[in-house]
Coordinates of C-alpha atoms in Angstrom, one line a residue:
M233 CA -85.2 25.9 -127.0
L234 CA -83.9 24.6 -130.6
N235 CA -80.5 26.6 -129.7
G236 CA -80.2 25.4 -126.4
R237 CA -80.2 21.6 -128.3
I238 CA -77.9 22.5 -130.6
V239 CA -75.2 24.0 -128.1
L240 CA -75.8 20.6 -126.0
G241 CA -75.4 18.5 -129.0
L242 CA -72.1 20.2 -130.0
L243 CA -70.8 19.7 -126.5
L244 CA -71.8 16.0 -126.6
L245 CA -69.7 15.6 -129.7
V246 CA -66.8 17.6 -128.6
G247 CA -66.5 15.2 -125.9
I248 CA -67.0 12.1 -127.5
L249 CA -63.9 13.2 -129.9
A250 CA -62.0 14.5 -126.8
I251 CA -62.0 10.7 -125.5
P252 CA -59.7 9.2 -128.3
L253 CA -57.8 12.2 -127.9
S254 CA -57.1 11.9 -124.4
Y255 CA -56.1 8.6 -124.5
S256 CA -52.2 8.1 -125.4
L257 CA -51.7 7.1 -129.0
D258 CA -48.7 4.8 -127.7
S259 CA -51.3 2.8 -125.1
A260 CA -53.6 2.9 -127.8
N261 CA -51.1 1.0 -130.2
A262 CA -49.9 -1.2 -127.3
A263 CA -53.4 -2.1 -126.3
S264 CA -54.0 -3.2 -130.3
D265 CA -50.3 -5.4 -129.9
T266 CA -51.5 -7.1 -126.8
K267 CA -54.6 -8.2 -128.2
D268 CA -52.4 -9.8 -131.3
A269 CA -49.9 -10.9 -129.1
I270 CA -49.0 -14.8 -128.5
P271 CA -49.1 -15.8 -125.1
L272 CA -45.7 -16.8 -123.4
Q273 CA -46.5 -18.6 -120.6
P274 CA -47.9 -21.7 -122.3
I275 CA -44.3 -22.1 -124.2
I276 CA -42.6 -22.0 -121.0
D277 CA -45.0 -24.5 -119.1
G278 CA -44.3 -26.5 -122.3
S279 CA -40.7 -26.5 -122.1
K280 CA -38.4 -28.9 -119.6
P281 CA -36.4 -28.0 -117.1
G282 CA -32.7 -27.4 -118.8
E283 CA -34.2 -26.5 -121.9
V284 CA -33.1 -23.8 -124.3
L285 CA -35.8 -21.9 -125.5
E286 CA -35.4 -19.7 -128.8
I287 CA -38.2 -17.5 -129.6
K288 CA -39.4 -16.3 -132.9
P289 CA -39.8 -13.2 -134.2
G290 CA -43.1 -11.7 -132.9
I291 CA -45.0 -10.2 -130.1
Y292 CA -45.8 -11.9 -126.9
S293 CA -47.6 -11.3 -124.1
G294 CA -47.0 -11.1 -120.6
P295 CA -47.1 -11.4 -117.5
V296 CA -45.2 -14.9 -117.1
S297 CA -43.6 -16.9 -114.4
I298 CA -40.9 -18.9 -114.6
D299 CA -40.6 -21.6 -112.0
K300 CA -37.6 -23.9 -113.4
N301 CA -34.1 -23.4 -114.7
I302 CA -34.2 -22.6 -118.7
S303 CA -33.0 -20.4 -121.0
I304 CA -34.8 -17.9 -122.9
R305 CA -33.4 -16.3 -126.0
G306 CA -34.4 -13.9 -128.3
D307 CA -33.3 -10.7 -130.7
S308 CA -34.5 -7.6 -131.5
S309 CA -37.5 -8.9 -133.6
V310 CA -38.9 -10.6 -130.2
T311 CA -40.9 -8.1 -127.9
V312 CA -42.8 -9.2 -124.3
L313 CA -45.5 -6.7 -124.0
N314 CA -46.7 -6.4 -120.5
M315 CA -50.0 -3.7 -119.8
E316 CA -50.9 -5.6 -116.9
A317 CA -50.6 -4.4 -112.7
E318 CA -47.6 -7.4 -112.4
S319 CA -44.1 -7.6 -113.4
T320 CA -43.8 -8.7 -117.1
I321 CA -41.5 -11.6 -116.2
T322 CA -40.7 -13.0 -112.9
I323 CA -38.2 -15.6 -112.0
R324 CA -38.7 -18.2 -109.1
S325 CA -36.3 -20.6 -110.0
D326 CA -32.5 -20.7 -109.9
G327 CA -30.4 -21.2 -112.8
V328 CA -32.6 -19.2 -115.5
T329 CA -31.2 -17.1 -118.3
L330 CA -32.5 -14.3 -120.1
Q331 CA -31.0 -13.2 -123.4
G332 CA -31.2 -10.9 -126.5
F333 CA -35.2 -9.4 -126.6
T334 CA -37.2 -6.4 -125.8
V335 CA -39.5 -6.2 -122.7
Q336 CA -42.0 -3.6 -122.5
H337 CA -43.3 -2.8 -119.4
L338 CA -46.2 -0.6 -119.8
T339 CA -48.2 -0.2 -116.2
N340 CA -47.1 2.5 -114.2
E341 CA -47.8 0.1 -110.5
P342 CA -44.8 -0.5 -108.7
T343 CA -43.6 -3.9 -110.2
A344 CA -40.8 -4.7 -112.7
A345 CA -40.2 -5.7 -116.2
I346 CA -38.0 -8.5 -114.6
Q347 CA -38.3 -9.5 -111.1
V348 CA -36.0 -11.9 -109.9
E349 CA -35.7 -14.2 -106.5
G350 CA -33.8 -17.1 -107.8
D351 CA -30.3 -17.5 -107.2
R352 CA -27.2 -17.8 -110.1
V353 CA -29.8 -16.0 -112.9
E354 CA -27.9 -14.1 -115.8
I355 CA -30.1 -11.5 -117.7
T356 CA -27.9 -10.1 -120.5
G357 CA -28.6 -8.2 -123.8
L358 CA -32.3 -7.3 -123.1
D359 CA -33.6 -3.9 -124.3
I360 CA -36.2 -2.8 -121.4
Q361 CA -38.7 -0.1 -121.7
S362 CA -40.3 0.3 -118.4
Q363 CA -42.9 2.8 -117.1
S364 CA -42.5 1.7 -113.4
F365 CA -38.8 -0.6 -112.1
G366 CA -36.6 -2.4 -114.6
I367 CA -34.6 -5.3 -112.8
V368 CA -35.6 -6.0 -109.4
L369 CA -33.6 -8.5 -107.7
R370 CA -34.8 -9.6 -104.0
G371 CA -32.8 -12.3 -101.8
S372 CA -30.9 -13.3 -105.1
V373 CA -27.2 -14.5 -104.7
D374 CA -24.6 -15.0 -107.4
G375 CA -26.9 -13.2 -110.3
L376 CA -25.1 -11.7 -113.5
I377 CA -26.9 -8.6 -114.8
H378 CA -25.2 -7.1 -118.0
S379 CA -25.1 -5.7 -121.2
N380 CA -28.7 -4.5 -121.2
T381 CA -30.3 -1.4 -121.6
I382 CA -32.7 0.4 -119.4
S383 CA -34.7 3.1 -119.8
W384 CA -38.0 5.0 -118.9
A385 CA -41.2 4.6 -121.6
G386 CA -43.8 6.9 -119.4
P387 CA -44.2 10.7 -119.9
E388 CA -41.1 12.9 -120.2
S389 CA -43.0 15.4 -117.4
A390 CA -42.8 12.5 -114.7
S391 CA -41.2 13.6 -111.7
S392 CA -38.4 11.2 -110.0
G393 CA -40.9 10.1 -107.4
Q394 CA -43.3 8.6 -110.1
K395 CA -40.3 6.4 -111.6
G396 CA -38.6 3.4 -110.4
N397 CA -35.4 2.6 -110.5
G398 CA -33.2 0.9 -113.4
I399 CA -31.6 -1.9 -111.4
D400 CA -33.0 -2.7 -107.9
L401 CA -31.1 -4.9 -105.9
Y402 CA -31.8 -5.6 -101.9
N403 CA -30.4 -8.6 -100.0
S404 CA -28.5 -10.6 -103.0
H405 CA -25.1 -10.5 -102.6
R406 CA -22.7 -11.5 -105.1
T407 CA -24.1 -9.8 -107.9
H408 CA -22.3 -8.6 -111.0
I409 CA -23.9 -5.6 -112.9
E410 CA -21.6 -4.8 -115.7
D411 CA -22.0 -2.8 -118.9
N412 CA -25.4 -1.7 -118.6
Q413 CA -26.9 1.3 -119.8
I414 CA -29.9 3.2 -117.9
T415 CA -31.6 6.0 -119.1
G416 CA -34.1 8.4 -117.3
M417 CA -35.0 6.4 -114.3
R418 CA -35.5 7.2 -110.9
D419 CA -32.0 6.1 -109.5
G420 CA -29.8 3.9 -112.2
I421 CA -28.8 1.3 -109.9
Y422 CA -30.2 0.9 -106.1
L423 CA -28.2 -1.4 -104.0
E424 CA -29.0 -1.8 -100.4
N425 CA -27.8 -4.4 -97.9
S426 CA -26.2 -6.8 -99.8
R427 CA -22.2 -8.0 -99.7
N428 CA -19.5 -8.3 -101.9
L429 CA -21.5 -6.9 -104.9
T430 CA -19.8 -5.8 -108.5
V431 CA -20.8 -2.6 -110.2
K432 CA -18.6 -2.3 -113.1
A433 CA -18.6 -0.1 -116.2
N434 CA -22.0 1.1 -116.6
T435 CA -23.1 4.0 -117.9
L436 CA -26.3 6.3 -115.8
L437 CA -27.9 9.0 -117.7
H438 CA -30.7 11.5 -116.7
T439 CA -31.3 9.9 -113.3
R440 CA -31.9 11.1 -109.8
Y441 CA -28.9 9.2 -108.3
G442 CA -26.7 7.4 -111.3
I443 CA -25.3 4.7 -108.1
H444 CA -27.1 4.6 -105.0
C445 CA -25.7 2.5 -102.1
M446 CA -27.4 2.1 -99.0
Y447 CA -25.5 -0.2 -96.3
I448 CA -23.6 -2.5 -98.7
D449 CA -20.0 -4.0 -97.4
G450 CA -17.2 -5.3 -99.2
S451 CA -18.2 -4.2 -102.7
S452 CA -16.5 -2.5 -105.9
V453 CA -18.1 0.4 -107.8
M454 CA -15.5 1.0 -110.8
D455 CA -15.2 2.2 -114.3
N456 CA -18.7 3.6 -114.3
V457 CA -19.8 6.5 -116.3
G458 CA -22.6 9.3 -115.0
E459 CA -23.7 12.2 -116.5
N460 CA -26.7 14.8 -115.9
N461 CA -28.0 13.2 -112.8
S462 CA -29.0 14.7 -109.8
T463 CA -26.0 12.9 -107.9
G464 CA -23.4 10.6 -109.7
A465 CA -23.1 8.5 -106.7
M466 CA -24.6 8.6 -103.4
V467 CA -22.8 6.0 -101.2
M468 CA -24.3 5.8 -97.7
G469 CA -23.8 3.9 -94.8
V470 CA -21.3 1.4 -96.8
K471 CA -17.8 -0.2 -95.5
N472 CA -14.9 -1.9 -97.1
T473 CA -15.7 -1.0 -100.7
V474 CA -14.0 0.5 -103.5
V475 CA -15.0 3.3 -105.4
S476 CA -12.8 3.6 -108.2
G477 CA -12.1 4.4 -111.5
N478 CA -15.6 6.4 -112.4
S479 CA -16.4 9.5 -114.1
F480 CA -19.1 11.5 -112.8
R481 CA -19.7 14.7 -114.7
K482 CA -22.4 17.4 -115.2
Q483 CA -23.8 16.6 -112.2
N484 CA -25.4 20.3 -111.6
E485 CA -29.1 20.5 -112.0
N486 CA -29.5 22.0 -108.3
V487 CA -27.7 23.0 -105.3
H488 CA -27.6 19.3 -104.1
S489 CA -26.0 18.0 -107.4
Q490 CA -23.0 16.4 -106.7
G491 CA -20.4 14.3 -108.3
I492 CA -19.9 11.5 -105.3
L493 CA -21.5 11.5 -101.9
L494 CA -19.6 9.9 -98.8
Y495 CA -22.3 9.8 -96.4
D496 CA -21.4 7.9 -93.2
V497 CA -18.5 5.7 -95.2
Q498 CA -16.1 3.8 -93.3
Q499 CA -12.6 1.8 -93.8
S500 CA -13.4 2.5 -97.8
S501 CA -11.0 3.5 -100.7
V502 CA -12.2 6.5 -103.3
H503 CA -9.2 6.3 -105.7
N504 CA -9.1 7.7 -109.3
N505 CA -12.2 8.8 -110.3
V506 CA -12.7 12.2 -112.2
V507 CA -15.8 14.5 -110.9
E508 CA -16.2 17.4 -113.4
G509 CA -18.3 20.2 -114.0
N510 CA -20.8 19.2 -110.6
R511 CA -22.2 22.0 -108.3
V512 CA -20.3 19.6 -105.9
G513 CA -17.2 17.0 -106.8
M514 CA -16.8 15.3 -103.7
N515 CA -19.0 15.9 -100.6
I516 CA -17.5 13.7 -97.9
A517 CA -20.0 13.7 -94.8
E518 CA -19.7 12.2 -91.0
S519 CA -17.6 9.6 -92.7
S520 CA -14.3 8.1 -90.9
G521 CA -11.3 6.2 -92.1
N522 CA -11.3 6.5 -95.7
E523 CA -8.3 6.5 -98.1
I524 CA -9.2 9.4 -100.8
R525 CA -6.5 9.1 -103.2
G526 CA -5.6 10.2 -107.1
N527 CA -8.9 11.7 -108.1
V528 CA -9.3 14.5 -110.5
V529 CA -11.1 17.1 -109.0
L530 CA -12.3 19.6 -111.9
R531 CA -14.2 22.6 -112.9
N532 CA -16.5 22.1 -109.9
F533 CA -18.5 25.3 -107.9
I534 CA -17.1 23.4 -104.8
G535 CA -14.5 21.1 -105.5
I536 CA -14.5 18.9 -102.2
Q537 CA -16.6 19.4 -99.2
L538 CA -15.9 18.1 -95.6
V539 CA -18.6 18.2 -92.9
L540 CA -17.9 16.3 -89.7
A541 CA -15.4 14.0 -91.9
E542 CA -12.5 12.7 -89.6
D543 CA -9.4 10.5 -90.1
N544 CA -9.7 10.6 -93.5
Q545 CA -6.4 10.3 -95.7
F546 CA -6.2 12.6 -98.7
T547 CA -3.3 11.9 -100.8
R548 CA -2.1 13.0 -104.4
N549 CA -5.8 14.5 -105.7
Q550 CA -5.7 17.0 -108.4
F551 CA -7.8 20.0 -107.9
V552 CA -8.2 22.3 -110.8
S553 CA -10.7 25.2 -111.9
N554 CA -12.9 25.1 -109.1
V555 CA -14.7 28.1 -108.4
I556 CA -14.3 27.1 -104.8
E557 CA -11.5 24.7 -103.9
A558 CA -12.5 23.1 -100.6
S559 CA -14.4 23.9 -97.9
A560 CA -14.6 22.0 -94.2
M561 CA -16.5 22.1 -91.2
D562 CA -16.0 20.1 -88.0
S563 CA -13.9 18.4 -89.6
R564 CA -10.8 17.0 -87.6
N565 CA -7.7 14.6 -87.8
N566 CA -7.8 14.5 -91.4
E567 CA -4.4 13.8 -92.9
M568 CA -3.6 15.5 -96.1
K569 CA -0.6 15.2 -97.9
E570 CA 0.6 16.0 -101.7
N571 CA -2.3 17.1 -103.3
Y572 CA -2.2 19.3 -106.0
W573 CA -4.3 22.7 -105.7
D574 CA -4.2 25.5 -109.1
S575 CA -4.8 28.3 -106.8
F576 CA -1.9 27.9 -104.4
Q577 CA 1.1 29.5 -104.5
G578 CA 3.6 27.4 -102.7
L579 CA 7.4 27.6 -102.2
D580 CA 9.7 25.2 -102.9
L581 CA 13.2 25.4 -101.6
N582 CA 14.9 22.1 -102.3
N583 CA 13.3 21.5 -105.7
D584 CA 11.6 18.3 -104.8
G585 CA 7.7 19.6 -106.4
I586 CA 6.7 20.1 -102.7
S587 CA 5.6 23.1 -101.0
E588 CA 7.3 24.1 -98.0
L589 CA 4.3 26.1 -97.1
S590 CA 1.4 24.5 -96.1
Y591 CA -2.0 25.1 -97.7
G592 CA -4.9 25.6 -95.4
I593 CA -8.8 25.3 -96.1
N594 CA -10.1 28.8 -95.4
P595 CA -13.5 28.0 -93.2
F596 CA -14.4 31.3 -93.3
Y597 CA -17.0 31.6 -96.7
E598 CA -18.5 28.3 -95.5
Q599 CA -19.2 29.6 -91.5
V600 CA -20.7 33.0 -92.7
V601 CA -23.3 31.1 -95.5
N602 CA -23.8 28.2 -93.1
R603 CA -25.4 31.1 -90.5
N604 CA -27.2 32.9 -93.3
S605 CA -27.6 31.3 -97.0
A606 CA -28.2 34.5 -98.0
Y607 CA -24.7 35.7 -97.7
Q608 CA -24.2 33.2 -100.9
L609 CA -25.0 36.4 -102.9
F610 CA -21.5 38.2 -101.7
F611 CA -19.7 35.0 -103.2
Q612 CA -16.6 36.4 -104.9
S613 CA -17.1 39.9 -103.8
P614 CA -14.5 42.0 -103.0
G615 CA -15.3 42.4 -99.7
M616 CA -15.8 38.8 -99.1
I617 CA -12.5 37.9 -100.3
F618 CA -10.7 40.8 -98.3
M619 CA -12.6 39.4 -95.2
S620 CA -11.5 35.9 -96.0
S621 CA -8.1 37.0 -96.4
L622 CA -7.9 38.4 -93.0
F623 CA -9.9 35.4 -90.8
T624 CA -7.0 33.4 -89.1
E625 CA -9.0 32.5 -86.2
G626 CA -8.4 28.7 -85.1
K627 CA -5.6 28.5 -88.2
A628 CA -4.5 26.0 -86.1
E629 CA -6.8 23.7 -86.5
W630 CA -7.6 24.3 -90.3
T631 CA -7.8 21.3 -92.5
S632 CA -4.5 21.5 -94.1
D633 CA -2.4 19.9 -96.9
R634 CA 1.0 20.1 -94.8
S635 CA 3.0 19.1 -98.1
P636 CA 0.8 20.6 -101.4
L637 CA 2.7 19.4 -104.6
M638 CA 4.0 22.2 -106.6
S639 CA 2.6 21.4 -109.9
M640 CA 0.6 18.6 -111.9
E641 CA 4.1 17.1 -113.2
A642 CA 5.0 15.8 -110.0
Q643 CA 1.5 13.7 -109.9
S644 CA 2.0 10.0 -110.3
Q645 CA -1.6 8.6 -109.2
T646 CA -3.8 10.0 -111.7
T647 CA -6.3 8.4 -114.4
K648 CA -5.9 8.6 -117.5
T649 CA -9.3 10.7 -118.3
G650 CA -8.2 13.3 -115.4
T651 CA -5.1 13.5 -117.1
K652 CA -6.5 14.3 -120.6
A653 CA -8.9 16.6 -118.9
V654 CA -6.4 18.5 -117.0
K655 CA -4.5 19.0 -119.8
E656 CA -7.4 20.1 -121.6
T657 CA -7.6 22.9 -119.3
T658 CA -4.0 24.1 -119.7
A659 CA -4.4 24.0 -123.6
V660 CA -7.9 25.9 -123.5
W661 CA -5.7 28.3 -120.8
I662 CA -2.8 29.0 -123.5
I663 CA -5.2 29.3 -126.5
G664 CA -7.3 31.8 -124.2
C665 CA -3.7 33.7 -123.3
I666 CA -2.9 33.8 -127.6
L667 CA -6.3 35.3 -128.1
L668 CA -5.8 37.9 -125.5
G669 CA -2.6 38.8 -126.9
L670 CA -3.9 38.9 -130.6
A671 CA -6.9 40.9 -129.3
T672 CA -4.6 43.3 -127.7
F673 CA -2.0 43.8 -130.7
I674 CA -4.9 44.7 -133.1
M675 CA -6.3 47.2 -130.5
I676 CA -3.0 49.0 -130.3
K677 CA -2.5 48.8 -134.3
M678 CA -5.8 50.5 -134.9
G679 CA -4.9 52.7 -132.3
V680 CA -1.9 53.5 -134.2
L681 CA -3.7 53.7 -137.5
R682 CA -6.4 56.3 -136.4
K683 CA -3.8 58.2 -135.4

């Protein structure tokens, strides 16, 4: 009996000790900070319309609601902390400005650090740490979201489905989203059902989709950088939009990773982008009437993939060091001209830098794998290469570049980043040849000495 009581007592003691161990240290610290925090809502309530509130250093408690056109300014010494199941700051008035402070949104409910419902709202220089969404705009027009840092503050083991988007925008026209850095969220920037948006010079890291466009019109996605996402830019159901000057690298986490995906995209321009080191560089599906020009497609597993893509123009793109340069299925009437394909051996009889022989995208491998995915095991095997070289069925219908460039020097529409990347590839090739030559020389000399 005594032993049983001792065992029971030990179990109770272990249970009591386990409670604080299982409780997040960060959550405990945050809870302590919340108790000591200065309520922010009374300060807002005491302000007048048009007033600029300069917040003194300290920790302030949310959630708060702003229903007048005021400006709230702080610096890195100012933190607004919220652990309740509401958005930390909700903006319901037009003309509100938030600038310079830190927002910690520590709840996993589907709420936001900043919820914007008013027009002409400016949010700049905030450091947002969220366990849910970052900045959410709903029916808010003419906004400016720039120079903010948004990062995931929840557990590292959280899946993308457990996270919120960095910037989430719906029915919010003429919004400018510029120069923000977003790390570890579900989608970096999510745009839906909006017109005339500008998404420029943002950095998207370790997200599901760096930039996710759904049903937007007349917008521009320019000069953004995305790395280590599942997909750099997923552009779906879009019209009259420009995707230009972006760099999407190292999207290769799974078989569905890609630099840029165009799905159901019409009358848009995709030019001067760099897609490097992705599972698929550019994936164009069920899209038509688009201009694909001057892009550098570099060191991807598949350079460009076309599926049910029709009536698009592909001009002066560079395809360099991709394992599979291109694949095309059920894609008709696409015009390809003056692209550079580094694996193609052309014939230039008049020295104009353009081959008189066309480059056809052989669909054999894609068709075989589409029928039985297990055949991917034979990729680049001698048998697969031999069979592909013999395959000529429907060659007249293959997607073909009728006038491929003979060299990269003939290019005139490349981005600076892309040109640099291509030069780096050439330099690596030259260095490799030199090292191979030296190794061969050493081996020969050693053989001579042994004799």
